């Protein structure tokens, strides 16, 4: 990760701004296209946690958030686990 990095999928923006996984993916792709690094934030809500869905929710967020990002580009991606309820 470089000094020119931005986060995508932050829990507050996912909930308050209702940012979808598809929108977050577009953010990730644009950052990489602009030679920046991205911190992809993933995490479940408290209700999802209580229903033991954390793994499934994070898996979907990862798959959708990283769609279209090549193996070579992954060196510019960091994953941050940030549950909404924490």
PDB file of N, CA, C and O in Angstrom:
ATOM      1  N   UNK A   1       0.857  -1.185   0.000  1.00  0.00           N
ATOM      2  CA  UNK A   1       0.000   0.000   0.000  1.00  0.00           C
ATOM      3  C   UNK A   1       0.898   1.242   0.000  1.00  0.00           C
ATOM      4  O   UNK A   1       1.856   1.312   0.753  1.00  0.00           O
ATOM      5  N   UNK A   2       0.552   2.172  -0.831  1.00  0.00           N
ATOM      6  CA  UNK A   2       1.348   3.390  -0.976  1.00  0.00           C
ATOM      7  C   UNK A   2       0.785   4.511  -0.115  1.00  0.00           C
ATOM      8  O   UNK A   2      -0.200   4.339   0.594  1.00  0.00           O
ATOM      9  N   UNK A   3       1.424   5.679  -0.244  1.00  0.00           N
ATOM     10  CA  UNK A   3       0.913   6.860   0.456  1.00  0.00           C
ATOM     11  C   UNK A   3      -0.355   7.386  -0.188  1.00  0.00           C
ATOM     12  O   UNK A   3      -1.091   8.137   0.421  1.00  0.00           O
ATOM     13  N   UNK A   4      -0.582   7.025  -1.440  1.00  0.00           N
ATOM     14  CA  UNK A   4      -1.774   7.460  -2.139  1.00  0.00           C
ATOM     15  C   UNK A   4      -2.813   6.345  -2.080  1.00  0.00           C
ATOM     16  O   UNK A   4      -2.973   5.567  -3.005  1.00  0.00           O
ATOM     17  N   UNK A   5      -3.482   6.265  -0.941  1.00  0.00           N
ATOM     18  CA  UNK A   5      -4.469   5.212  -0.738  1.00  0.00           C
ATOM     19  C   UNK A   5      -5.778   5.797  -0.239  1.00  0.00           C
ATOM     20  O   UNK A   5      -5.790   6.837   0.400  1.00  0.00           O
ATOM     21  N   UNK A   6      -6.843   5.106  -0.562  1.00  0.00           N
ATOM     22  CA  UNK A   6      -8.172   5.518  -0.135  1.00  0.00           C
ATOM     23  C   UNK A   6      -8.922   4.277   0.317  1.00  0.00           C
ATOM     24  O   UNK A   6      -8.632   3.175  -0.143  1.00  0.00           O
ATOM     25  N   UNK A   7      -9.877   4.483   1.192  1.00  0.00           N
ATOM     26  CA  UNK A   7     -10.681   3.334   1.594  1.00  0.00           C
ATOM     27  C   UNK A   7     -11.984   3.315   0.804  1.00  0.00           C
ATOM     28  O   UNK A   7     -12.444   4.325   0.295  1.00  0.00           O
ATOM     29  N   UNK A   8     -12.522   2.127   0.690  1.00  0.00           N
ATOM     30  CA  UNK A   8     -13.793   1.914   0.015  1.00  0.00           C
ATOM     31  C   UNK A   8     -14.589   0.926   0.851  1.00  0.00           C
ATOM     32  O   UNK A   8     -14.034  -0.044   1.362  1.00  0.00           O
ATOM     33  N   UNK A   9     -15.858   1.174   1.021  1.00  0.00           N
ATOM     34  CA  UNK A   9     -16.712   0.256   1.761  1.00  0.00           C
ATOM     35  C   UNK A   9     -16.719   0.471   3.262  1.00  0.00           C
ATOM     36  O   UNK A   9     -17.129  -0.417   4.011  1.00  0.00           O
ATOM     37  N   UNK A  10     -16.301   1.641   3.706  1.00  0.00           N
ATOM     38  CA  UNK A  10     -16.296   1.925   5.145  1.00  0.00           C
ATOM     39  C   UNK A  10     -17.693   1.707   5.716  1.00  0.00           C
ATOM     40  O   UNK A  10     -18.694   2.032   5.077  1.00  0.00           O
ATOM     41  N   UNK A  11     -17.767   1.138   6.903  1.00  0.00           N
ATOM     42  CA  UNK A  11     -19.062   0.726   7.463  1.00  0.00           C
ATOM     43  C   UNK A  11     -20.071   1.871   7.562  1.00  0.00           C
ATOM     44  O   UNK A  11     -21.258   1.677   7.278  1.00  0.00           O
ATOM     45  N   UNK A  12     -19.626   3.062   7.945  1.00  0.00           N
ATOM     46  CA  UNK A  12     -20.557   4.180   8.043  1.00  0.00           C
ATOM     47  C   UNK A  12     -21.128   4.537   6.673  1.00  0.00           C
ATOM     48  O   UNK A  12     -22.304   4.843   6.533  1.00  0.00           O
ATOM     49  N   UNK A  13     -20.290   4.503   5.644  1.00  0.00           N
ATOM     50  CA  UNK A  13     -20.779   4.841   4.310  1.00  0.00           C
ATOM     51  C   UNK A  13     -21.675   3.736   3.762  1.00  0.00           C
ATOM     52  O   UNK A  13     -22.614   4.007   3.028  1.00  0.00           O
ATOM     53  N   UNK A  14     -21.365   2.482   4.107  1.00  0.00           N
ATOM     54  CA  UNK A  14     -22.242   1.378   3.671  1.00  0.00           C
ATOM     55  C   UNK A  14     -23.646   1.568   4.249  1.00  0.00           C
ATOM     56  O   UNK A  14     -24.640   1.341   3.575  1.00  0.00           O
ATOM     57  N   UNK A  15     -23.719   1.979   5.525  1.00  0.00           N
ATOM     58  CA  UNK A  15     -25.022   2.076   6.182  1.00  0.00           C
ATOM     59  C   UNK A  15     -25.683   3.429   5.974  1.00  0.00           C
ATOM     60  O   UNK A  15     -26.836   3.497   5.541  1.00  0.00           O
ATOM     61  N   UNK A  16     -24.983   4.510   6.240  1.00  0.00           N
ATOM     62  CA  UNK A  16     -25.588   5.843   6.155  1.00  0.00           C
ATOM     63  C   UNK A  16     -25.874   6.229   4.706  1.00  0.00           C
ATOM     64  O   UNK A  16     -26.959   6.710   4.385  1.00  0.00           O
ATOM     65  N   UNK A  17     -24.898   6.024   3.821  1.00  0.00           N
ATOM     66  CA  UNK A  17     -25.060   6.405   2.411  1.00  0.00           C
ATOM     67  C   UNK A  17     -25.622   5.274   1.562  1.00  0.00           C
ATOM     68  O   UNK A  17     -25.811   5.454   0.365  1.00  0.00           O
ATOM     69  N   UNK A  18     -25.849   4.133   2.188  1.00  0.00           N
ATOM     70  CA  UNK A  18     -26.392   2.956   1.505  1.00  0.00           C
ATOM     71  C   UNK A  18     -25.585   2.591   0.259  1.00  0.00           C
ATOM     72  O   UNK A  18     -26.134   2.286  -0.796  1.00  0.00           O
ATOM     73  N   UNK A  19     -24.245   2.610   0.399  1.00  0.00           N
ATOM     74  CA  UNK A  19     -23.384   2.240  -0.717  1.00  0.00           C
ATOM     75  C   UNK A  19     -23.457   0.735  -0.943  1.00  0.00           C
ATOM     76  O   UNK A  19     -23.245  -0.047  -0.022  1.00  0.00           O
ATOM     77  N   UNK A  20     -23.742   0.344  -2.155  1.00  0.00           N
ATOM     78  CA  UNK A  20     -23.873  -1.074  -2.503  1.00  0.00           C
ATOM     79  C   UNK A  20     -22.498  -1.687  -2.769  1.00  0.00           C
ATOM     80  O   UNK A  20     -21.510  -0.975  -2.994  1.00  0.00           O
ATOM     81  N   UNK A  21     -22.455  -3.015  -2.777  1.00  0.00           N
ATOM     82  CA  UNK A  21     -21.214  -3.704  -3.113  1.00  0.00           C
ATOM     83  C   UNK A  21     -20.761  -3.341  -4.523  1.00  0.00           C
ATOM     84  O   UNK A  21     -19.564  -3.214  -4.786  1.00  0.00           O
ATOM     85  N   UNK A  22     -21.699  -3.169  -5.431  1.00  0.00           N
ATOM     86  CA  UNK A  22     -21.369  -2.805  -6.811  1.00  0.00           C
ATOM     87  C   UNK A  22     -20.763  -1.400  -6.884  1.00  0.00           C
ATOM     88  O   UNK A  22     -19.793  -1.172  -7.618  1.00  0.00           O
ATOM     89  N   UNK A  23     -21.319  -0.477  -6.118  1.00  0.00           N
ATOM     90  CA  UNK A  23     -20.777   0.882  -6.073  1.00  0.00           C
ATOM     91  C   UNK A  23     -19.364   0.865  -5.493  1.00  0.00           C
ATOM     92  O   UNK A  23     -18.465   1.527  -6.008  1.00  0.00           O
ATOM     93  N   UNK A  24     -19.177   0.092  -4.442  1.00  0.00           N
ATOM     94  CA  UNK A  24     -17.866  -0.017  -3.798  1.00  0.00           C
ATOM     95  C   UNK A  24     -16.856  -0.632  -4.760  1.00  0.00           C
ATOM     96  O   UNK A  24     -15.704  -0.196  -4.834  1.00  0.00           O
ATOM     97  N   UNK A  25     -17.289  -1.618  -5.551  1.00  0.00           N
ATOM     98  CA  UNK A  25     -16.412  -2.208  -6.552  1.00  0.00           C
ATOM     99  C   UNK A  25     -15.973  -1.157  -7.565  1.00  0.00           C
ATOM    100  O   UNK A  25     -14.792  -1.097  -7.938  1.00  0.00           O
ATOM    101  N   UNK A  26     -16.894  -0.315  -7.999  1.00  0.00           N
ATOM    102  CA  UNK A  26     -16.540   0.758  -8.938  1.00  0.00           C
ATOM    103  C   UNK A  26     -15.502   1.697  -8.326  1.00  0.00           C
ATOM    104  O   UNK A  26     -14.566   2.124  -9.008  1.00  0.00           O
ATOM    105  N   UNK A  27     -15.650   1.990  -7.039  1.00  0.00           N
ATOM    106  CA  UNK A  27     -14.667   2.829  -6.359  1.00  0.00           C
ATOM    107  C   UNK A  27     -13.293   2.156  -6.390  1.00  0.00           C
ATOM    108  O   UNK A  27     -12.285   2.797  -6.687  1.00  0.00           O
ATOM    109  N   UNK A  28     -13.254   0.870  -6.074  1.00  0.00           N
ATOM    110  CA  UNK A  28     -11.986   0.132  -6.055  1.00  0.00           C
ATOM    111  C   UNK A  28     -11.329   0.149  -7.430  1.00  0.00           C
ATOM    112  O   UNK A  28     -10.122   0.421  -7.556  1.00  0.00           O
ATOM    113  N   UNK A  29     -12.104  -0.138  -8.457  1.00  0.00           N
ATOM    114  CA  UNK A  29     -11.565  -0.165  -9.817  1.00  0.00           C
ATOM    115  C   UNK A  29     -11.040   1.201 -10.231  1.00  0.00           C
ATOM    116  O   UNK A  29      -9.967   1.301 -10.839  1.00  0.00           O
ATOM    117  N   UNK A  30     -11.764   2.267  -9.921  1.00  0.00           N
ATOM    118  CA  UNK A  30     -11.330   3.626 -10.296  1.00  0.00           C
ATOM    119  C   UNK A  30     -10.045   4.009  -9.567  1.00  0.00           C
ATOM    120  O   UNK A  30      -9.159   4.631 -10.163  1.00  0.00           O
ATOM    121  N   UNK A  31      -9.945   3.663  -8.300  1.00  0.00           N
ATOM    122  CA  UNK A  31      -8.725   3.977  -7.555  1.00  0.00           C
ATOM    123  C   UNK A  31      -7.518   3.285  -8.182  1.00  0.00           C
ATOM    124  O   UNK A  31      -6.477   3.912  -8.394  1.00  0.00           O
ATOM    125  N   UNK A  32      -7.664   2.018  -8.499  1.00  0.00           N
ATOM    126  CA  UNK A  32      -6.562   1.274  -9.110  1.00  0.00           C
ATOM    127  C   UNK A  32      -6.240   1.835 -10.489  1.00  0.00           C
ATOM    128  O   UNK A  32      -5.067   1.990 -10.846  1.00  0.00           O
ATOM    129  N   UNK A  33      -7.261   2.162 -11.278  1.00  0.00           N
ATOM    130  CA  UNK A  33      -7.044   2.754 -12.604  1.00  0.00           C
ATOM    131  C   UNK A  33      -6.283   4.067 -12.508  1.00  0.00           C
ATOM    132  O   UNK A  33      -5.564   4.441 -13.426  1.00  0.00           O
ATOM    133  N   UNK A  34      -6.431   4.770 -11.392  1.00  0.00           N
ATOM    134  CA  UNK A  34      -5.743   6.041 -11.174  1.00  0.00           C
ATOM    135  C   UNK A  34      -4.456   5.876 -10.377  1.00  0.00           C
ATOM    136  O   UNK A  34      -3.985   6.832  -9.742  1.00  0.00           O
ATOM    137  N   UNK A  35      -3.901   4.667 -10.424  1.00  0.00           N
ATOM    138  CA  UNK A  35      -2.605   4.360  -9.789  1.00  0.00           C
ATOM    139  C   UNK A  35      -2.588   4.624  -8.289  1.00  0.00           C
ATOM    140  O   UNK A  35      -1.566   5.020  -7.736  1.00  0.00           O
ATOM    141  N   UNK A  36      -3.722   4.412  -7.656  1.00  0.00           N
ATOM    142  CA  UNK A  36      -3.793   4.534  -6.210  1.00  0.00           C
ATOM    143  C   UNK A  36      -3.994   3.153  -5.605  1.00  0.00           C
ATOM    144  O   UNK A  36      -4.322   2.201  -6.305  1.00  0.00           O
ATOM    145  N   UNK A  37      -3.797   3.056  -4.326  1.00  0.00           N
ATOM    146  CA  UNK A  37      -4.065   1.829  -3.590  1.00  0.00           C
ATOM    147  C   UNK A  37      -5.406   1.952  -2.896  1.00  0.00           C
ATOM    148  O   UNK A  37      -5.871   3.056  -2.616  1.00  0.00           O
ATOM    149  N   UNK A  38      -6.010   0.818  -2.612  1.00  0.00           N
ATOM    150  CA  UNK A  38      -7.335   0.817  -2.008  1.00  0.00           C
ATOM    151  C   UNK A  38      -7.339  -0.059  -0.762  1.00  0.00           C
ATOM    152  O   UNK A  38      -6.693  -1.101  -0.723  1.00  0.00           O
ATOM    153  N   UNK A  39      -8.027   0.401   0.242  1.00  0.00           N
ATOM    154  CA  UNK A  39      -8.298  -0.396   1.434  1.00  0.00           C
ATOM    155  C   UNK A  39      -9.778  -0.754   1.360  1.00  0.00           C
ATOM    156  O   UNK A  39     -10.640   0.121   1.519  1.00  0.00           O
ATOM    157  N   UNK A  40     -10.064  -2.011   1.078  1.00  0.00           N
ATOM    158  CA  UNK A  40     -11.449  -2.481   0.980  1.00  0.00           C
ATOM    159  C   UNK A  40     -11.915  -2.887   2.371  1.00  0.00           C
ATOM    160  O   UNK A  40     -11.382  -3.824   2.966  1.00  0.00           O
ATOM    161  N   UNK A  41     -12.889  -2.164   2.884  1.00  0.00           N
ATOM    162  CA  UNK A  41     -13.446  -2.453   4.208  1.00  0.00           C
ATOM    163  C   UNK A  41     -14.629  -3.408   4.058  1.00  0.00           C
ATOM    164  O   UNK A  41     -15.506  -3.186   3.224  1.00  0.00           O
ATOM    165  N   UNK A  42     -14.611  -4.453   4.855  1.00  0.00           N
ATOM    166  CA  UNK A  42     -15.707  -5.423   4.849  1.00  0.00           C
ATOM    167  C   UNK A  42     -16.157  -5.654   6.281  1.00  0.00           C
ATOM    168  O   UNK A  42     -15.399  -5.423   7.222  1.00  0.00           O
ATOM    169  N   UNK A  43     -17.379  -6.126   6.455  1.00  0.00           N
ATOM    170  CA  UNK A  43     -17.853  -6.443   7.794  1.00  0.00           C
ATOM    171  C   UNK A  43     -19.366  -6.509   7.864  1.00  0.00           C
ATOM    172  O   UNK A  43     -20.066  -5.896   7.063  1.00  0.00           O
ATOM    173  N   UNK A  44     -19.815  -7.249   8.828  1.00  0.00           N
ATOM    174  CA  UNK A  44     -21.237  -7.517   8.989  1.00  0.00           C
ATOM    175  C   UNK A  44     -21.888  -6.552   9.978  1.00  0.00           C
ATOM    176  O   UNK A  44     -21.203  -5.903  10.765  1.00  0.00           O
ATOM    177  N   UNK A  45     -23.210  -6.497   9.927  1.00  0.00           N
ATOM    178  CA  UNK A  45     -23.971  -5.732  10.910  1.00  0.00           C
ATOM    179  C   UNK A  45     -24.091  -6.558  12.193  1.00  0.00           C
ATOM    180  O   UNK A  45     -23.779  -7.755  12.208  1.00  0.00           O
ATOM    181  N   UNK A  46     -24.588  -5.958  13.235  1.00  0.00           N
ATOM    182  CA  UNK A  46     -24.773  -6.684  14.492  1.00  0.00           C
ATOM    183  C   UNK A  46     -25.790  -7.815  14.331  1.00  0.00           C
ATOM    184  O   UNK A  46     -25.600  -8.912  14.840  1.00  0.00           O
ATOM    185  N   UNK A  47     -26.863  -7.548  13.605  1.00  0.00           N
ATOM    186  CA  UNK A  47     -27.873  -8.573  13.375  1.00  0.00           C
ATOM    187  C   UNK A  47     -27.284  -9.752  12.599  1.00  0.00           C
ATOM    188  O   UNK A  47     -27.545 -10.916  12.934  1.00  0.00           O
ATOM    189  N   UNK A  48     -26.501  -9.465  11.576  1.00  0.00           N
ATOM    190  CA  UNK A  48     -25.845 -10.538  10.807  1.00  0.00           C
ATOM    191  C   UNK A  48     -24.885 -11.327  11.693  1.00  0.00           C
ATOM    192  O   UNK A  48     -24.796 -12.553  11.594  1.00  0.00           O
ATOM    193  N   UNK A  49     -24.199 -10.628  12.573  1.00  0.00           N
ATOM    194  CA  UNK A  49     -23.284 -11.290  13.515  1.00  0.00           C
ATOM    195  C   UNK A  49     -24.062 -12.226  14.441  1.00  0.00           C
ATOM    196  O   UNK A  49     -23.666 -13.375  14.652  1.00  0.00           O
ATOM    197  N   UNK A  50     -25.162 -11.727  14.988  1.00  0.00           N
ATOM    198  CA  UNK A  50     -25.973 -12.526  15.904  1.00  0.00           C
ATOM    199  C   UNK A  50     -26.567 -13.758  15.222  1.00  0.00           C
ATOM    200  O   UNK A  50     -26.801 -14.775  15.871  1.00  0.00           O
ATOM    201  N   UNK A  51     -26.795 -13.667  13.918  1.00  0.00           N
ATOM    202  CA  UNK A  51     -27.334 -14.800  13.162  1.00  0.00           C
ATOM    203  C   UNK A  51     -26.221 -15.692  12.599  1.00  0.00           C
ATOM    204  O   UNK A  51     -26.487 -16.576  11.791  1.00  0.00           O
ATOM    205  N   UNK A  52     -24.982 -15.446  13.030  1.00  0.00           N
ATOM    206  CA  UNK A  52     -23.817 -16.235  12.608  1.00  0.00           C
ATOM    207  C   UNK A  52     -23.600 -16.168  11.092  1.00  0.00           C
ATOM    208  O   UNK A  52     -23.240 -17.152  10.461  1.00  0.00           O
ATOM    209  N   UNK A  53     -23.801 -14.984  10.523  1.00  0.00           N
ATOM    210  CA  UNK A  53     -23.656 -14.784   9.083  1.00  0.00           C
ATOM    211  C   UNK A  53     -22.400 -14.003   8.709  1.00  0.00           C
ATOM    212  O   UNK A  53     -22.222 -13.655   7.532  1.00  0.00           O
ATOM    213  N   UNK A  54     -21.531 -13.739   9.670  1.00  0.00           N
ATOM    214  CA  UNK A  54     -20.358 -12.894   9.410  1.00  0.00           C
ATOM    215  C   UNK A  54     -19.519 -13.419   8.254  1.00  0.00           C
ATOM    216  O   UNK A  54     -19.152 -12.669   7.349  1.00  0.00           O
ATOM    217  N   UNK A  55     -19.211 -14.697   8.255  1.00  0.00           N
ATOM    218  CA  UNK A  55     -18.380 -15.272   7.204  1.00  0.00           C
ATOM    219  C   UNK A  55     -19.006 -15.146   5.831  1.00  0.00           C
ATOM    220  O   UNK A  55     -18.348 -14.765   4.858  1.00  0.00           O
ATOM    221  N   UNK A  56     -20.290 -15.443   5.743  1.00  0.00           N
ATOM    222  CA  UNK A  56     -20.988 -15.377   4.459  1.00  0.00           C
ATOM    223  C   UNK A  56     -21.068 -13.940   3.949  1.00  0.00           C
ATOM    224  O   UNK A  56     -20.858 -13.686   2.761  1.00  0.00           O
ATOM    225  N   UNK A  57     -21.358 -13.000   4.843  1.00  0.00           N
ATOM    226  CA  UNK A  57     -21.457 -11.596   4.453  1.00  0.00           C
ATOM    227  C   UNK A  57     -20.105 -11.092   3.954  1.00  0.00           C
ATOM    228  O   UNK A  57     -20.017 -10.455   2.898  1.00  0.00           O
ATOM    229  N   UNK A  58     -19.053 -11.401   4.678  1.00  0.00           N
ATOM    230  CA  UNK A  58     -17.716 -10.946   4.288  1.00  0.00           C
ATOM    231  C   UNK A  58     -17.277 -11.590   2.977  1.00  0.00           C
ATOM    232  O   UNK A  58     -16.638 -10.932   2.144  1.00  0.00           O
ATOM    233  N   UNK A  59     -17.638 -12.843   2.760  1.00  0.00           N
ATOM    234  CA  UNK A  59     -17.286 -13.516   1.509  1.00  0.00           C
ATOM    235  C   UNK A  59     -17.933 -12.813   0.313  1.00  0.00           C
ATOM    236  O   UNK A  59     -17.273 -12.562  -0.701  1.00  0.00           O
ATOM    237  N   UNK A  60     -19.204 -12.469   0.440  1.00  0.00           N
ATOM    238  CA  UNK A  60     -19.904 -11.768  -0.640  1.00  0.00           C
ATOM    239  C   UNK A  60     -19.281 -10.391  -0.867  1.00  0.00           C
ATOM    240  O   UNK A  60     -19.034  -9.987  -2.010  1.00  0.00           O
ATOM    241  N   UNK A  61     -19.009  -9.667   0.214  1.00  0.00           N
ATOM    242  CA  UNK A  61     -18.418  -8.339   0.083  1.00  0.00           C
ATOM    243  C   UNK A  61     -17.051  -8.415  -0.591  1.00  0.00           C
ATOM    244  O   UNK A  61     -16.712  -7.559  -1.418  1.00  0.00           O
ATOM    245  N   UNK A  62     -16.261  -9.426  -0.265  1.00  0.00           N
ATOM    246  CA  UNK A  62     -14.954  -9.602  -0.900  1.00  0.00           C
ATOM    247  C   UNK A  62     -15.099  -9.912  -2.385  1.00  0.00           C
ATOM    248  O   UNK A  62     -14.441  -9.286  -3.222  1.00  0.00           O
ATOM    249  N   UNK A  63     -15.941 -10.874  -2.713  1.00  0.00           N
ATOM    250  CA  UNK A  63     -16.115 -11.262  -4.113  1.00  0.00           C
ATOM    251  C   UNK A  63     -16.610 -10.098  -4.959  1.00  0.00           C
ATOM    252  O   UNK A  63     -16.099  -9.838  -6.046  1.00  0.00           O
ATOM    253  N   UNK A  64     -17.607  -9.396  -4.470  1.00  0.00           N
ATOM    254  CA  UNK A  64     -18.163  -8.278  -5.234  1.00  0.00           C
ATOM    255  C   UNK A  64     -17.216  -7.077  -5.245  1.00  0.00           C
ATOM    256  O   UNK A  64     -17.075  -6.403  -6.261  1.00  0.00           O
ATOM    257  N   UNK A  65     -16.576  -6.806  -4.127  1.00  0.00           N
ATOM    258  CA  UNK A  65     -15.676  -5.663  -4.045  1.00  0.00           C
ATOM    259  C   UNK A  65     -14.435  -5.806  -4.895  1.00  0.00           C
ATOM    260  O   UNK A  65     -13.906  -4.821  -5.414  1.00  0.00           O
ATOM    261  N   UNK A  66     -13.963  -7.044  -5.069  1.00  0.00           N
ATOM    262  CA  UNK A  66     -12.733  -7.286  -5.823  1.00  0.00           C
ATOM    263  C   UNK A  66     -12.986  -7.708  -7.268  1.00  0.00           C
ATOM    264  O   UNK A  66     -12.026  -7.984  -8.001  1.00  0.00           O
ATOM    265  N   UNK A  67     -14.221  -7.747  -7.699  1.00  0.00           N
ATOM    266  CA  UNK A  67     -14.541  -8.168  -9.070  1.00  0.00           C
ATOM    267  C   UNK A  67     -13.808  -7.285 -10.072  1.00  0.00           C
ATOM    268  O   UNK A  67     -13.815  -6.059  -9.967  1.00  0.00           O
ATOM    269  N   UNK A  68     -13.132  -7.928 -11.023  1.00  0.00           N
ATOM    270  CA  UNK A  68     -12.436  -7.190 -12.070  1.00  0.00           C
ATOM    271  C   UNK A  68     -11.035  -6.747 -11.716  1.00  0.00           C
ATOM    272  O   UNK A  68     -10.336  -6.168 -12.545  1.00  0.00           O
ATOM    273  N   UNK A  69     -10.607  -7.001 -10.503  1.00  0.00           N
ATOM    274  CA  UNK A  69      -9.248  -6.649 -10.086  1.00  0.00           C
ATOM    275  C   UNK A  69      -8.355  -7.859 -10.344  1.00  0.00           C
ATOM    276  O   UNK A  69      -8.644  -8.953  -9.859  1.00  0.00           O
ATOM    277  N   UNK A  70      -7.303  -7.658 -11.098  1.00  0.00           N
ATOM    278  CA  UNK A  70      -6.425  -8.769 -11.486  1.00  0.00           C
ATOM    279  C   UNK A  70      -5.502  -9.175 -10.342  1.00  0.00           C
ATOM    280  O   UNK A  70      -5.307  -8.423  -9.373  1.00  0.00           O
ATOM    281  N   UNK A  71      -4.919 -10.349 -10.485  1.00  0.00           N
ATOM    282  CA  UNK A  71      -3.948 -10.823  -9.492  1.00  0.00           C
ATOM    283  C   UNK A  71      -2.789  -9.839  -9.368  1.00  0.00           C
ATOM    284  O   UNK A  71      -2.292  -9.597  -8.264  1.00  0.00           O
ATOM    285  N   UNK A  72      -2.364  -9.272 -10.483  1.00  0.00           N
ATOM    286  CA  UNK A  72      -1.254  -8.314 -10.467  1.00  0.00           C
ATOM    287  C   UNK A  72      -1.625  -7.027  -9.717  1.00  0.00           C
ATOM    288  O   UNK A  72      -0.768  -6.395  -9.106  1.00  0.00           O
ATOM    289  N   UNK A  73      -2.875  -6.648  -9.782  1.00  0.00           N
ATOM    290  CA  UNK A  73      -3.321  -5.422  -9.112  1.00  0.00           C
ATOM    291  C   UNK A  73      -3.552  -5.614  -7.614  1.00  0.00           C
ATOM    292  O   UNK A  73      -3.628  -4.633  -6.868  1.00  0.00           O
ATOM    293  N   UNK A  74      -3.646  -6.858  -7.185  1.00  0.00           N
ATOM    294  CA  UNK A  74      -3.926  -7.131  -5.770  1.00  0.00           C
ATOM    295  C   UNK A  74      -2.837  -6.626  -4.837  1.00  0.00           C
ATOM    296  O   UNK A  74      -3.093  -6.430  -3.651  1.00  0.00           O
ATOM    297  N   UNK A  75      -1.638  -6.367  -5.353  1.00  0.00           N
ATOM    298  CA  UNK A  75      -0.596  -5.816  -4.483  1.00  0.00           C
ATOM    299  C   UNK A  75      -0.899  -4.380  -4.070  1.00  0.00           C
ATOM    300  O   UNK A  75      -0.245  -3.830  -3.191  1.00  0.00           O
ATOM    301  N   UNK A  76      -1.913  -3.782  -4.672  1.00  0.00           N
ATOM    302  CA  UNK A  76      -2.344  -2.436  -4.311  1.00  0.00           C
ATOM    303  C   UNK A  76      -3.656  -2.444  -3.537  1.00  0.00           C
ATOM    304  O   UNK A  76      -4.320  -1.425  -3.397  1.00  0.00           O
ATOM    305  N   UNK A  77      -4.028  -3.614  -3.015  1.00  0.00           N
ATOM    306  CA  UNK A  77      -5.283  -3.760  -2.279  1.00  0.00           C
ATOM    307  C   UNK A  77      -4.988  -4.303  -0.883  1.00  0.00           C
ATOM    308  O   UNK A  77      -4.238  -5.265  -0.727  1.00  0.00           O
ATOM    309  N   UNK A  78      -5.563  -3.671   0.109  1.00  0.00           N
ATOM    310  CA  UNK A  78      -5.539  -4.181   1.484  1.00  0.00           C
ATOM    311  C   UNK A  78      -6.992  -4.411   1.897  1.00  0.00           C
ATOM    312  O   UNK A  78      -7.896  -3.698   1.458  1.00  0.00           O
ATOM    313  N   UNK A  79      -7.201  -5.413   2.727  1.00  0.00           N
ATOM    314  CA  UNK A  79      -8.541  -5.725   3.228  1.00  0.00           C
ATOM    315  C   UNK A  79      -8.588  -5.370   4.709  1.00  0.00           C
ATOM    316  O   UNK A  79      -7.715  -5.783   5.479  1.00  0.00           O
ATOM    317  N   UNK A  80      -9.612  -4.617   5.090  1.00  0.00           N
ATOM    318  CA  UNK A  80      -9.792  -4.253   6.494  1.00  0.00           C
ATOM    319  C   UNK A  80     -11.122  -4.842   6.974  1.00  0.00           C
ATOM    320  O   UNK A  80     -12.174  -4.531   6.399  1.00  0.00           O
ATOM    321  N   UNK A  81     -11.048  -5.674   7.992  1.00  0.00           N
ATOM    322  CA  UNK A  81     -12.269  -6.220   8.597  1.00  0.00           C
ATOM    323  C   UNK A  81     -12.779  -5.202   9.589  1.00  0.00           C
ATOM    324  O   UNK A  81     -12.118  -4.874  10.577  1.00  0.00           O
ATOM    325  N   UNK A  82     -13.951  -4.670   9.302  1.00  0.00           N
ATOM    326  CA  UNK A  82     -14.517  -3.601  10.107  1.00  0.00           C
ATOM    327  C   UNK A  82     -16.020  -3.841  10.271  1.00  0.00           C
ATOM    328  O   UNK A  82     -16.838  -3.302   9.534  1.00  0.00           O
ATOM    329  N   UNK A  83     -16.415  -4.678  11.235  1.00  0.00           N
ATOM    330  CA  UNK A  83     -17.836  -4.925  11.418  1.00  0.00           C
ATOM    331  C   UNK A  83     -18.571  -3.648  11.807  1.00  0.00           C
ATOM    332  O   UNK A  83     -18.038  -2.811  12.531  1.00  0.00           O
ATOM    333  N   UNK A  84     -19.750  -3.492  11.286  1.00  0.00           N
ATOM    334  CA  UNK A  84     -20.543  -2.283  11.504  1.00  0.00           C
ATOM    335  C   UNK A  84     -20.827  -2.084  12.986  1.00  0.00           C
ATOM    336  O   UNK A  84     -20.832  -0.960  13.477  1.00  0.00           O
ATOM    337  N   UNK A  85     -21.050  -3.161  13.711  1.00  0.00           N
ATOM    338  CA  UNK A  85     -21.464  -3.072  15.118  1.00  0.00           C
ATOM    339  C   UNK A  85     -20.306  -2.782  16.076  1.00  0.00           C
ATOM    340  O   UNK A  85     -20.530  -2.454  17.236  1.00  0.00           O
ATOM    341  N   UNK A  86     -19.067  -2.896  15.630  1.00  0.00           N
ATOM    342  CA  UNK A  86     -17.908  -2.738  16.535  1.00  0.00           C
ATOM    343  C   UNK A  86     -17.643  -1.282  16.884  1.00  0.00           C
ATOM    344  O   UNK A  86     -17.958  -0.384  16.193  1.00  0.00           O
TER     345      UNK A  86
END
